[in-house]
CSV table of C-alpha atoms in Angstrom, one decimal:
chain,number,residue,atom,x,y,z
A,1,MET,CA,-44.5,3.5,-34.8
A,2,SER,CA,-46.4,0.3,-34.1
A,3,SER,CA,-45.0,-2.4,-31.8
A,4,SER,CA,-42.7,-4.7,-33.7
A,5,THR,CA,-44.9,-7.6,-32.7
A,6,ASP,CA,-47.9,-6.1,-34.4
A,7,VAL,CA,-48.6,-6.2,-38.2
A,8,ALA,CA,-49.1,-2.7,-39.4
A,9,ARG,CA,-51.2,-1.4,-42.3
A,10,VAL,CA,-50.0,-0.6,-45.8
A,11,TYR,CA,-51.5,2.3,-47.7
A,12,LEU,CA,-51.4,2.1,-51.5
A,13,VAL,CA,-51.7,5.8,-52.3
A,14,GLY,CA,-52.2,7.7,-55.5
A,15,ALA,CA,-49.8,10.7,-55.6
A,16,GLY,CA,-51.5,12.4,-58.6
A,17,PRO,CA,-50.0,13.3,-61.9
A,18,GLY,CA,-47.2,15.6,-60.9
A,19,ASP,CA,-48.5,19.0,-59.7
A,20,PRO,CA,-48.0,18.7,-55.9
A,21,GLY,CA,-51.4,20.3,-55.3
A,22,LEU,CA,-53.2,17.4,-57.0
A,23,ILE,CA,-53.0,15.0,-54.1
A,24,SER,CA,-56.0,14.1,-52.0
A,25,LEU,CA,-56.5,15.0,-48.3
A,26,ARG,CA,-56.6,11.3,-47.5
A,27,ALA,CA,-53.3,10.8,-49.2
A,28,VAL,CA,-51.7,13.6,-47.1
A,29,GLU,CA,-53.2,12.0,-43.9
A,30,CYS,CA,-51.6,8.7,-44.8
A,31,LEU,CA,-48.2,10.4,-45.4
A,32,ARG,CA,-48.4,12.1,-42.0
A,33,ILE,CA,-48.8,8.8,-40.1
A,34,ALA,CA,-46.3,6.8,-42.1
A,35,ASP,CA,-43.1,5.3,-40.7
A,36,LEU,CA,-41.8,4.4,-44.2
A,37,VAL,CA,-42.7,5.9,-47.6
A,38,LEU,CA,-41.7,3.9,-50.7
A,39,TYR,CA,-42.3,6.3,-53.6
A,40,ASP,CA,-42.6,5.7,-57.3
A,41,GLY,CA,-40.1,7.2,-59.8
A,42,LEU,CA,-42.9,9.4,-61.2
A,43,VAL,CA,-43.8,10.9,-57.8
A,44,ASN,CA,-43.0,14.6,-57.4
A,45,PRO,CA,-40.5,14.8,-54.5
A,46,LEU,CA,-42.2,17.9,-53.2
A,47,LEU,CA,-45.0,15.6,-51.8
A,48,LEU,CA,-42.5,14.2,-49.3
A,49,ARG,CA,-42.8,17.5,-47.4
A,50,HIS,CA,-46.0,16.0,-46.0
A,51,THR,CA,-44.2,13.3,-44.1
A,52,ASN,CA,-41.5,12.8,-41.4
A,53,ALA,CA,-41.1,9.2,-42.4
A,54,VAL,CA,-38.1,7.5,-43.9
A,55,CYS,CA,-38.5,7.9,-47.7
A,56,GLU,CA,-37.0,5.6,-50.3
A,57,ARG,CA,-37.4,5.8,-54.1
A,58,THR,CA,-38.4,2.5,-55.7
A,59,ALA,CA,-38.4,3.3,-59.4
A,60,ARG,CA,-40.4,0.9,-61.6
A,61,THR,CA,-39.2,2.7,-64.7
A,62,ARG,CA,-35.7,3.3,-65.9
A,63,ARG,CA,-35.2,7.1,-66.0
A,64,ASP,CA,-32.0,9.2,-66.0
A,65,GLY,CA,-29.8,6.1,-65.7
A,66,SER,CA,-31.6,4.8,-62.6
A,67,GLY,CA,-32.2,1.1,-62.2
A,68,ILE,CA,-35.5,-0.8,-62.2
A,69,VAL,CA,-36.7,-2.3,-58.9
A,70,PRO,CA,-38.5,-5.6,-59.8
A,71,GLN,CA,-42.2,-5.7,-58.8
A,72,GLU,CA,-41.7,-8.8,-56.8
A,73,GLU,CA,-39.1,-7.1,-54.7
A,74,VAL,CA,-41.4,-4.2,-54.1
A,75,ASN,CA,-44.2,-6.6,-53.0
A,76,GLN,CA,-41.9,-8.4,-50.6
A,77,ARG,CA,-40.6,-5.2,-49.1
A,78,LEU,CA,-44.2,-4.0,-48.4
A,79,VAL,CA,-45.0,-7.3,-46.6
A,80,CYS,CA,-41.7,-7.4,-44.6
A,81,GLU,CA,-42.0,-3.8,-43.4
A,82,ALA,CA,-45.6,-4.3,-42.3
A,83,GLN,CA,-44.8,-7.5,-40.5
A,84,ALA,CA,-42.0,-5.6,-38.7
A,85,GLY,CA,-44.7,-3.2,-37.4
A,86,ARG,CA,-44.0,-0.2,-39.6
A,87,THR,CA,-46.8,1.7,-41.2
A,88,VAL,CA,-46.0,1.9,-44.9
A,89,VAL,CA,-47.1,4.2,-47.6
A,90,ARG,CA,-46.5,3.0,-51.2
A,91,LEU,CA,-46.8,6.3,-53.0
A,92,LYS,CA,-47.5,5.8,-56.7
A,93,GLY,CA,-47.7,8.3,-59.5
A,94,GLY,CA,-51.3,9.0,-60.8
A,95,ASP,CA,-53.8,6.4,-59.5
A,96,PRO,CA,-52.5,3.2,-57.9
A,97,CYS,CA,-54.7,0.9,-60.0
A,98,ILE,CA,-54.9,2.6,-63.5
A,99,PHE,CA,-51.8,1.0,-65.2
A,100,GLY,CA,-50.1,1.3,-61.8
A,101,ARG,CA,-49.7,-2.3,-60.5
A,102,GLY,CA,-51.5,-1.4,-57.3
A,103,SER,CA,-53.7,-4.4,-57.7
A,104,GLU,CA,-50.6,-6.7,-57.9
A,105,GLU,CA,-49.3,-5.1,-54.6
A,106,ALA,CA,-52.7,-5.5,-53.0
A,107,ASP,CA,-52.7,-9.2,-54.0
A,108,ALA,CA,-49.3,-9.7,-52.4
A,109,LEU,CA,-50.5,-8.0,-49.2
A,110,GLU,CA,-53.8,-10.0,-49.1
A,111,ALA,CA,-51.9,-13.3,-49.5
A,112,ALA,CA,-49.6,-12.4,-46.6
A,113,GLY,CA,-52.5,-11.3,-44.4
A,114,ILE,CA,-51.4,-7.7,-44.3
A,115,PRO,CA,-54.2,-5.1,-43.8
A,116,PHE,CA,-54.2,-2.5,-46.5
A,117,GLU,CA,-56.1,0.5,-47.9
A,118,ILE,CA,-56.1,1.8,-51.4
A,119,VAL,CA,-56.3,5.6,-51.7
A,120,PRO,CA,-57.3,6.8,-55.2
A,121,GLY,CA,-55.3,9.5,-57.0
A,122,ILE,CA,-55.9,11.7,-60.0
A,123,THR,CA,-54.8,9.7,-63.0
A,124,ALA,CA,-52.3,11.2,-65.5
A,125,ALA,CA,-54.9,11.2,-68.3
A,126,THR,CA,-57.2,13.6,-66.5
A,127,ALA,CA,-54.4,16.0,-65.8
A,128,ALA,CA,-52.9,15.7,-69.3
A,129,ALA,CA,-56.3,16.6,-70.8
A,130,GLU,CA,-57.3,19.5,-68.5
A,131,TYR,CA,-53.8,21.0,-68.2
A,132,ALA,CA,-53.4,20.9,-72.0
A,133,GLY,CA,-56.8,22.3,-72.7
A,134,PHE,CA,-58.8,19.2,-73.8
A,135,SER,CA,-62.1,17.9,-72.5
A,136,PHE,CA,-62.3,14.2,-73.3
A,137,THR,CA,-66.1,14.2,-73.0
A,138,HIS,CA,-67.3,17.5,-74.3
A,139,ARG,CA,-71.0,16.9,-75.1
A,140,ARG,CA,-70.6,18.3,-78.6
A,141,ILE,CA,-67.6,16.1,-79.3
A,142,SER,CA,-67.5,12.8,-77.4
A,143,SER,CA,-69.7,10.9,-75.0
A,144,ALA,CA,-67.1,8.3,-74.1
A,145,VAL,CA,-63.4,8.0,-73.3
A,146,ALA,CA,-61.2,4.8,-73.4
A,147,PHE,CA,-58.0,4.4,-71.4
A,148,ILE,CA,-55.6,2.0,-73.2
A,149,THR,CA,-52.1,0.8,-72.4
A,150,GLY,CA,-49.5,1.6,-75.0
A,151,HIS,CA,-47.1,-0.8,-73.3
A,152,GLU,CA,-48.3,-4.3,-72.7
A,153,ASP,CA,-46.7,-7.0,-70.6
A,154,PRO,CA,-43.5,-7.9,-72.6
A,155,THR,CA,-43.8,-11.5,-71.4
A,156,ARG,CA,-47.0,-12.0,-73.4
A,157,SER,CA,-46.7,-13.5,-76.9
A,158,ASP,CA,-50.0,-12.0,-78.1
A,159,SER,CA,-51.7,-8.7,-77.6
A,160,ARG,CA,-54.9,-8.1,-75.7
A,161,LEU,CA,-55.6,-5.0,-77.8
A,162,ASP,CA,-58.1,-5.3,-80.6
A,163,PHE,CA,-57.3,-2.4,-82.9
A,164,ASP,CA,-60.2,-3.1,-85.1
A,165,ALA,CA,-62.5,-2.6,-82.1
A,166,ILE,CA,-60.5,0.3,-80.8
A,167,SER,CA,-60.6,2.2,-84.1
A,168,ARG,CA,-64.4,1.9,-84.1
A,169,PHE,CA,-64.7,3.2,-80.5
A,170,PRO,CA,-67.2,6.2,-80.5
A,171,GLY,CA,-65.2,8.6,-78.4
A,172,THR,CA,-61.7,9.8,-77.3
A,173,LEU,CA,-58.8,7.3,-77.1
A,174,VAL,CA,-56.0,7.8,-74.5
A,175,PHE,CA,-52.9,5.6,-74.6
A,176,TYR,CA,-50.7,5.5,-71.5
A,177,MET,CA,-47.0,4.8,-71.9
A,178,GLY,CA,-47.1,4.7,-75.6
A,179,LEU,CA,-44.4,7.2,-76.8
A,180,SER,CA,-41.9,4.5,-77.8
A,181,ARG,CA,-44.7,2.7,-79.9
A,182,LEU,CA,-46.2,5.9,-81.3
A,183,PRO,CA,-45.6,5.1,-85.0
A,184,GLU,CA,-47.0,1.5,-84.5
A,185,ILE,CA,-50.1,2.7,-82.6
A,186,CYS,CA,-50.9,5.3,-85.3
A,187,ARG,CA,-50.3,2.8,-88.1
A,188,GLN,CA,-52.5,0.2,-86.6
A,189,LEU,CA,-55.3,2.7,-86.0
A,190,ILE,CA,-55.2,3.9,-89.6
A,191,THR,CA,-54.9,0.3,-90.9
A,192,SER,CA,-58.0,-0.7,-88.9
A,193,GLY,CA,-60.0,2.1,-90.5
A,194,MET,CA,-59.6,5.2,-88.5
A,195,PRO,CA,-59.2,8.3,-90.8
A,196,ALA,CA,-55.6,9.4,-91.1
A,197,ASP,CA,-56.6,13.0,-90.5
A,198,THR,CA,-58.1,12.3,-87.1
A,199,ALA,CA,-56.8,14.9,-84.6
A,200,ALA,CA,-54.2,13.5,-82.2
A,201,ALA,CA,-51.8,14.9,-79.6
A,202,ILE,CA,-49.0,13.9,-77.2
A,203,VAL,CA,-48.8,15.4,-73.7
A,204,CYS,CA,-45.5,14.9,-71.8
A,205,GLN,CA,-44.8,15.7,-68.2
A,206,ALA,CA,-48.5,16.5,-67.6
A,207,SER,CA,-49.3,19.2,-65.0
A,208,LEU,CA,-45.7,20.1,-64.4
A,209,PRO,CA,-43.9,23.3,-65.5
A,210,SER,CA,-42.0,21.1,-68.0
A,211,GLN,CA,-45.2,20.0,-69.7
A,212,ARG,CA,-45.0,19.8,-73.4
A,213,VAL,CA,-47.8,19.3,-75.9
A,214,ALA,CA,-47.5,18.4,-79.6
A,215,THR,CA,-50.6,18.2,-81.8
A,216,GLY,CA,-51.2,16.8,-85.3
A,217,THR,CA,-53.1,14.0,-86.9
A,218,LEU,CA,-52.7,10.2,-86.9
A,219,SER,CA,-50.6,10.5,-90.0
A,220,THR,CA,-48.3,13.3,-88.9
A,221,LEU,CA,-48.0,12.8,-85.1
A,222,PRO,CA,-45.0,10.4,-85.2
A,223,GLU,CA,-43.0,12.9,-87.2
A,224,VAL,CA,-44.1,15.9,-85.0
A,225,ALA,CA,-43.1,14.0,-81.9
A,226,THR,CA,-39.7,13.2,-83.3
A,227,ALA,CA,-39.1,16.8,-84.4
A,228,ALA,CA,-40.1,18.0,-80.9
A,229,GLY,CA,-37.8,15.6,-79.1
A,230,LEU,CA,-40.5,14.5,-76.7
A,231,LYS,CA,-39.7,12.2,-73.8
A,232,PRO,CA,-41.7,10.1,-71.4
A,233,PRO,CA,-43.8,10.1,-69.3
A,234,SER,CA,-46.4,10.9,-71.9
A,235,LEU,CA,-49.9,10.1,-73.1
A,236,ILE,CA,-51.3,9.9,-76.6
A,237,VAL,CA,-54.7,11.4,-77.1
A,238,VAL,CA,-56.7,10.6,-80.3
A,239,GLY,CA,-60.0,12.4,-81.1
A,240,GLU,CA,-61.7,15.6,-81.9
A,241,CYS,CA,-61.2,16.9,-78.4
A,242,VAL,CA,-57.6,17.8,-79.3
A,243,THR,CA,-59.0,20.7,-81.4
A,244,GLN,CA,-60.1,22.5,-78.2
A,245,ARG,CA,-56.5,23.2,-77.2
A,246,GLU,CA,-56.4,26.5,-79.0
A,247,ARG,CA,-59.2,27.9,-76.9
A,248,HIS,CA,-58.9,26.2,-73.6
A,249,SER,CA,-55.1,26.0,-72.9
A,250,TRP,CA,-54.6,27.8,-69.6
A,251,PHE,CA,-51.7,26.2,-67.8
A,252,GLU,CA,-49.0,27.3,-70.2
A,253,LEU,CA,-50.2,30.9,-69.9
A,254,LEU,CA,-49.4,31.1,-66.2
A,255,PRO,CA,-46.6,33.7,-65.6
A,256,LEU,CA,-44.0,31.3,-64.4
A,257,PHE,CA,-44.7,28.4,-66.7
A,258,GLY,CA,-41.5,26.6,-67.6
A,259,GLN,CA,-39.4,28.5,-65.1
A,260,SER,CA,-37.5,26.7,-62.3
A,261,ILE,CA,-36.7,28.8,-59.2
A,262,ALA,CA,-34.2,27.8,-56.6
A,263,ILE,CA,-35.7,28.5,-53.1
A,264,THR,CA,-32.7,29.2,-50.8
A,265,ARG,CA,-34.9,29.5,-47.7
A,266,PRO,CA,-34.6,26.8,-45.0
A,267,VAL,CA,-36.7,23.8,-45.9
A,268,GLN,CA,-39.1,24.1,-43.0
A,269,GLN,CA,-39.9,27.7,-44.0
A,270,ALA,CA,-40.2,27.1,-47.7
A,271,GLY,CA,-43.8,25.7,-47.9
A,272,ASP,CA,-45.7,28.9,-48.6
A,273,ILE,CA,-43.2,30.0,-51.3
A,274,VAL,CA,-43.2,26.6,-52.9
A,275,ASP,CA,-47.0,26.7,-53.1
A,276,GLN,CA,-46.9,30.2,-54.6
A,277,VAL,CA,-44.5,29.2,-57.3
A,278,VAL,CA,-46.5,26.1,-58.2
A,279,ARG,CA,-49.7,28.0,-58.5
A,280,LEU,CA,-48.0,30.4,-60.8
A,281,GLY,CA,-46.9,27.5,-63.1
A,282,GLY,CA,-43.3,27.3,-62.0
A,283,GLU,CA,-41.1,24.6,-60.6
A,284,PRO,CA,-39.8,25.3,-57.1
A,285,VAL,CA,-36.4,23.7,-56.4
A,286,LEU,CA,-35.4,23.4,-52.8
A,287,MET,CA,-31.9,24.6,-52.4
A,288,PRO,CA,-31.5,25.7,-48.7
A,289,MET,CA,-28.4,27.7,-48.0
A,290,ILE,CA,-29.0,27.8,-44.2
A,291,GLU,CA,-30.7,25.6,-41.7
A,292,ILE,CA,-32.6,26.8,-38.7
A,293,LYS,CA,-32.1,24.8,-35.5
A,294,PRO,CA,-33.0,25.3,-31.8
A,295,VAL,CA,-30.4,26.4,-29.3
A,296,ASP,CA,-28.7,23.9,-27.1
A,297,ASP,CA,-30.0,22.9,-23.7
A,298,SER,CA,-27.7,25.2,-21.8
A,299,THR,CA,-28.8,28.2,-23.8
A,300,SER,CA,-32.5,27.2,-23.4
A,301,ARG,CA,-32.0,27.3,-19.6
A,302,GLU,CA,-30.5,30.7,-19.8
A,303,ILE,CA,-33.4,31.9,-21.9
A,304,ALA,CA,-35.9,30.5,-19.4
A,305,ARG,CA,-34.2,32.4,-16.6
A,306,ARG,CA,-34.3,35.6,-18.6
A,307,LEU,CA,-38.0,35.2,-19.4
A,308,GLN,CA,-39.0,34.8,-15.8
A,309,SER,CA,-39.3,38.6,-15.6
A,310,LEU,CA,-39.4,41.0,-18.5
A,311,LEU,CA,-40.6,44.0,-16.4
A,312,ASP,CA,-37.3,45.8,-17.1
A,313,VAL,CA,-37.9,45.7,-20.8
A,314,ASP,CA,-39.5,48.7,-22.6
A,315,TRP,CA,-39.1,47.5,-26.2
A,316,LEU,CA,-39.1,44.0,-27.8
A,317,ILE,CA,-37.5,43.9,-31.2
A,318,PHE,CA,-38.1,41.0,-33.6
A,319,THR,CA,-36.1,40.8,-36.9
A,320,SER,CA,-37.3,37.5,-38.2
A,321,VAL,CA,-40.3,35.1,-38.3
A,322,ASN,CA,-38.0,32.5,-36.7
A,323,GLY,CA,-37.3,34.8,-33.8
A,324,VAL,CA,-41.0,35.2,-33.2
A,325,GLY,CA,-41.7,31.5,-33.2
A,326,GLU,CA,-38.8,30.6,-31.0
A,327,PHE,CA,-39.3,33.4,-28.5
A,328,PHE,CA,-42.9,32.4,-27.9
A,329,ARG,CA,-41.9,28.7,-27.7
A,330,HIS,CA,-39.4,29.5,-25.0
A,331,LEU,CA,-41.8,31.8,-23.3
A,332,TRP,CA,-44.4,29.0,-23.1
A,333,MET,CA,-41.8,26.4,-22.0
A,334,SER,CA,-40.7,28.8,-19.1
A,335,GLY,CA,-44.3,28.7,-17.8
A,336,LYS,CA,-45.2,32.1,-19.2
A,337,ASP,CA,-47.4,33.4,-22.0
A,338,SER,CA,-48.0,36.6,-23.9
A,339,ARG,CA,-49.2,38.4,-20.8
A,340,ALA,CA,-45.6,38.5,-19.7
A,341,ILE,CA,-44.9,41.1,-22.4
A,342,GLY,CA,-48.1,43.1,-22.1
A,343,HIS,CA,-46.3,46.2,-20.9
A,344,CYS,CA,-43.7,46.2,-23.7
A,345,SER,CA,-43.8,48.1,-27.0
A,346,VAL,CA,-43.0,45.8,-29.9
A,347,ALA,CA,-41.2,46.4,-33.2
A,348,ALA,CA,-41.0,44.1,-36.3
A,349,ILE,CA,-38.5,44.4,-39.2
A,350,GLY,CA,-41.1,43.7,-41.8
A,351,THR,CA,-44.7,42.6,-42.6
A,352,SER,CA,-43.9,38.8,-42.4
A,353,THR,CA,-42.5,39.2,-38.9
A,354,ALA,CA,-45.4,41.4,-38.0
A,355,GLU,CA,-47.9,38.8,-39.3
A,356,ALA,CA,-46.1,36.1,-37.2
A,357,LEU,CA,-46.7,38.4,-34.1
A,358,ALA,CA,-50.3,39.0,-35.1
A,359,GLU,CA,-50.9,35.2,-35.2
A,360,ARG,CA,-50.0,35.3,-31.5
A,361,GLY,CA,-52.3,38.2,-30.7
A,362,ILE,CA,-49.5,40.8,-30.7
A,363,ARG,CA,-49.8,44.0,-32.8
A,364,ALA,CA,-46.4,45.5,-33.7
A,365,ASP,CA,-46.1,49.1,-32.8
A,366,ILE,CA,-43.5,49.9,-35.4
A,367,VAL,CA,-43.0,48.2,-38.8
A,368,PRO,CA,-40.7,50.2,-41.2
A,369,GLN,CA,-41.8,50.8,-44.8
A,370,THR,CA,-38.5,49.4,-45.9
A,371,PHE,CA,-37.7,46.0,-44.4
A,372,ARG,CA,-34.1,46.5,-43.5
A,373,ALA,CA,-32.2,46.9,-40.2
A,374,GLU,CA,-31.3,50.4,-41.2
A,375,ALA,CA,-34.9,51.4,-41.7
A,376,LEU,CA,-36.0,49.8,-38.4
A,377,ALA,CA,-33.2,51.6,-36.5
A,378,ASP,CA,-34.3,54.9,-38.0
A,379,ALA,CA,-37.9,54.3,-37.0
A,380,LEU,CA,-36.9,53.4,-33.5
A,381,ALA,CA,-34.3,56.1,-32.8
A,382,PRO,CA,-36.8,58.8,-31.8
A,383,VAL,CA,-38.5,56.6,-29.2
A,384,VAL,CA,-35.9,54.4,-27.6
A,385,GLY,CA,-33.7,57.0,-25.9
A,386,GLY,CA,-33.2,56.0,-22.2
A,387,LYS,CA,-35.2,52.8,-22.8
A,388,LYS,CA,-34.3,49.2,-22.3
A,389,VAL,CA,-34.5,47.2,-25.6
A,390,LEU,CA,-34.5,43.4,-25.9
A,391,TRP,CA,-33.5,42.3,-29.4
A,392,VAL,CA,-34.7,38.7,-30.1
A,393,ARG,CA,-32.3,37.2,-32.7
A,394,ALA,CA,-30.4,34.3,-34.1
A,395,ASN,CA,-26.8,33.3,-33.1
A,396,ARG,CA,-25.4,35.5,-35.9
A,397,GLY,CA,-26.4,38.6,-37.9
A,398,ARG,CA,-25.5,42.1,-38.8
A,399,ASP,CA,-24.8,44.5,-35.9
A,400,ILE,CA,-26.2,47.6,-37.5
A,401,LEU,CA,-29.4,47.6,-35.4
A,402,PRO,CA,-27.9,47.4,-31.9
A,403,THR,CA,-25.2,49.9,-32.8
A,404,ALA,CA,-27.7,52.5,-34.1
A,405,LEU,CA,-30.0,52.0,-31.1
A,406,LYS,CA,-27.2,52.5,-28.6
A,407,GLN,CA,-26.2,55.7,-30.5
A,408,ALA,CA,-29.9,56.8,-30.0
A,409,GLY,CA,-29.4,56.4,-26.2
A,410,ALA,CA,-31.0,52.9,-25.7
A,411,SER,CA,-29.8,50.2,-23.5
A,412,VAL,CA,-29.7,47.1,-25.8
A,413,GLU,CA,-29.6,43.5,-24.7
A,414,ASP,CA,-29.8,40.6,-27.2
A,415,LEU,CA,-31.5,37.3,-26.7
A,416,VAL,CA,-30.4,34.5,-29.0
A,417,VAL,CA,-33.4,32.1,-29.3
A,418,TYR,CA,-32.4,30.0,-32.4
A,419,GLN,CA,-29.4,29.0,-34.5
A,420,ASN,CA,-28.9,30.1,-38.1
A,421,ASN,CA,-26.2,27.8,-39.6
A,422,ASP,CA,-24.8,27.4,-43.1
A,423,CYS,CA,-25.7,24.2,-45.0
A,424,GLN,CA,-22.6,22.3,-45.7
A,425,ALA,CA,-22.9,21.4,-49.4
A,426,MET,CA,-25.0,21.7,-52.5
A,427,SER,CA,-26.8,18.5,-53.6
A,428,PRO,CA,-25.3,16.8,-56.7
A,429,ASP,CA,-28.7,17.2,-58.5
A,430,ILE,CA,-28.6,20.9,-58.0
A,431,SER,CA,-25.0,21.2,-59.0
A,432,GLN,CA,-25.7,19.4,-62.2
A,433,ARG,CA,-28.7,21.6,-63.0
A,434,LEU,CA,-26.6,24.7,-62.5
A,435,ARG,CA,-24.0,23.3,-64.9
A,436,ASP,CA,-26.4,22.2,-67.6
A,437,GLY,CA,-28.5,25.4,-67.4
A,438,THR,CA,-31.8,23.7,-66.4
A,439,LEU,CA,-32.2,25.9,-63.4
A,440,ASN,CA,-33.6,29.3,-64.5
A,441,TRP,CA,-33.6,31.4,-61.3
A,442,ILE,CA,-31.8,31.6,-58.0
A,443,ALA,CA,-33.7,33.6,-55.3
A,444,LEU,CA,-31.4,35.1,-52.6
A,445,SER,CA,-32.9,36.6,-49.5
A,446,SER,CA,-30.0,38.0,-47.5
A,447,PRO,CA,-26.3,39.0,-47.9
A,448,SER,CA,-25.3,35.9,-45.9
A,449,ILE,CA,-27.3,33.6,-48.1
A,450,ALA,CA,-25.7,35.2,-51.2
A,451,LYS,CA,-22.2,34.6,-49.8
A,452,GLN,CA,-23.1,31.1,-48.9
A,453,PHE,CA,-24.4,30.4,-52.4
A,454,LEU,CA,-21.2,31.7,-53.9
A,455,ARG,CA,-19.2,29.5,-51.6
A,456,MET,CA,-21.2,26.4,-52.5
A,457,LEU,CA,-20.9,27.3,-56.2
A,458,GLN,CA,-17.1,27.4,-55.9
A,459,GLU,CA,-17.0,24.1,-54.0
A,460,ALA,CA,-19.1,22.6,-56.8
A,461,GLY,CA,-16.4,23.6,-59.3
A,462,MET,CA,-18.1,26.6,-60.8
A,463,ASN,CA,-17.6,30.4,-60.7
A,464,ALA,CA,-19.9,33.4,-61.1
A,465,ASN,CA,-19.1,33.7,-64.9
A,466,GLN,CA,-20.3,30.2,-65.6
A,467,LEU,CA,-23.7,30.7,-63.9
A,468,ARG,CA,-26.5,30.6,-66.5
A,469,ALA,CA,-29.3,31.0,-64.0
A,470,LYS,CA,-30.7,34.5,-63.4
A,471,ILE,CA,-30.5,35.9,-59.9
A,472,ALA,CA,-33.3,37.6,-58.0
A,473,THR,CA,-32.6,39.4,-54.7
A,474,ILE,CA,-34.9,40.5,-51.8
A,475,SER,CA,-33.3,43.9,-51.1
A,476,PRO,CA,-30.7,46.5,-52.0
A,477,VAL,CA,-28.2,45.2,-49.4
A,478,THR,CA,-28.5,41.7,-50.8
A,479,THR,CA,-28.1,43.0,-54.3
A,480,ALA,CA,-24.9,44.8,-53.2
A,481,ALA,CA,-23.6,41.5,-51.7
A,482,VAL,CA,-24.3,39.6,-55.0
A,483,GLN,CA,-22.7,42.3,-57.2
A,484,SER,CA,-19.6,42.5,-54.9
A,485,ALA,CA,-19.1,38.7,-55.6
A,486,GLY,CA,-19.1,39.4,-59.3
A,487,MET,CA,-22.6,38.2,-60.1
A,488,ASN,CA,-25.3,40.1,-62.0
A,489,VAL,CA,-28.7,40.7,-60.6
A,490,ALA,CA,-31.7,40.3,-63.0
A,491,VAL,CA,-34.4,41.6,-60.6
A,492,GLU,CA,-34.7,43.0,-57.1
A,493,ALA,CA,-37.9,42.8,-55.1
A,494,GLY,CA,-39.9,46.0,-55.0
A,495,THR,CA,-41.3,44.8,-51.7
A,496,HIS,CA,-38.6,43.2,-49.6
A,497,THR,CA,-40.2,39.9,-49.0
A,498,TRP,CA,-40.1,36.4,-50.6
A,499,ALA,CA,-43.5,37.2,-52.2
A,500,GLY,CA,-42.1,40.4,-53.5
A,501,MET,CA,-39.2,38.5,-55.1
A,502,ILE,CA,-41.6,36.1,-56.8
A,503,ARG,CA,-43.7,39.0,-58.1
A,504,SER,CA,-40.6,40.7,-59.5
A,505,ILE,CA,-39.6,37.4,-61.3
A,506,CYS,CA,-43.2,37.3,-62.8
A,507,GLU,CA,-42.9,40.9,-64.1
A,508,TYR,CA,-39.5,40.1,-65.7
A,509,GLN,CA,-40.9,37.0,-67.4
A,510,ARG,CA,-43.9,38.9,-68.6
A,511,GLU,CA,-41.6,41.4,-70.3
A,512,GLU,CA,-39.4,38.8,-71.9
């Protein structure tokens, strides 16, 4: 953070239309250096993964019962925080300056002598068109596109929109924020001379798994929108380009389109799965059941002493990606590196753990075909008799592996290098989604996570019979834990990894 006596810079950043992949590299850079992020009500919260800053929602629109923050209050907050020495990112849906009030915020900063930078974003219209299958400026259809506000300043007594001119515009018309005025907009266009049978569409929640598109003509679109129960944020598209949708609609054909999947993995490990679900058209919902934390200082000192010499160890056993990361962190902090284990044979419980080792230049000697402690024990049993085994692990876990290895004649020592703790409660938003059935899938990756989910479900006032979401499990042992709790399992991963679970969900959806 900057010194409190220095004025910091404010970044007015476009967050893109909703898909968390549609944010610029420069925007991510700004988020990474921010002390404070004030984000718009239309910003996808998944983008906040890119920052360690304090994040506050400053909604300029009233949605889901939330209140409006006056623009003047936002402007003043930007000025005050920068004057206090904090680097501020004002994260705005779409582009900051296309119907986004970014220029008003820039005016306030300039007047106060605050340095600022404007970072463009993909505006909602671009996403609405290309995720719905339109091309605003297809050379056989239109050579121009006009962006028009459908919601003017309510304090003005007269309109700046000339519908006579707009109706003669030789190209595609795109109205932002116009759903509530849709009948009036269509009426004025027709009255001003635009043919009533002109193709038109509404795109809601553009680029998100909840995207909905309704098509018709200027004369039918209001009725179509009412029947479909469409809600903002939305854009109205008027022009022949709408007819391309039947041929070019790709987003809604993705295997997980419209499906929300609760990711029960710890937040700091969820990034790759979140990205995979997004690219498949789904909505990843972070619902961590456990949290990964470092061990305390006293345990760290004990680990450092143990790592000073590993010459007595014949086999190193890793049963999680976390274990790999924390082991090598402690090894480095103790003044050692991978040469300290050069004489050891190494086993990994699965491909993800093996890949984490490979990233550190270590090739696992044994990786069982089935990613379970039982399978790893069976693979190790013939080679560990009379050997010293060091099992790198969390503060808790199943004791199947050490028991089996001792029965095979090994001397087993465990080394706890990280803490695996239960999260305390389910967020109110998640609880509500489970109740109203707007969460489609729960992905469970271990028996302990399954039990933790059931506990949180009960604390939220629900039982297994009330659960409308389908359950996916990572392995047979997880399936058994779910079923013993009275819950049904819709799919079990063929390959016992998170990626395997997502593939199984895709296959299920494909068959539906």
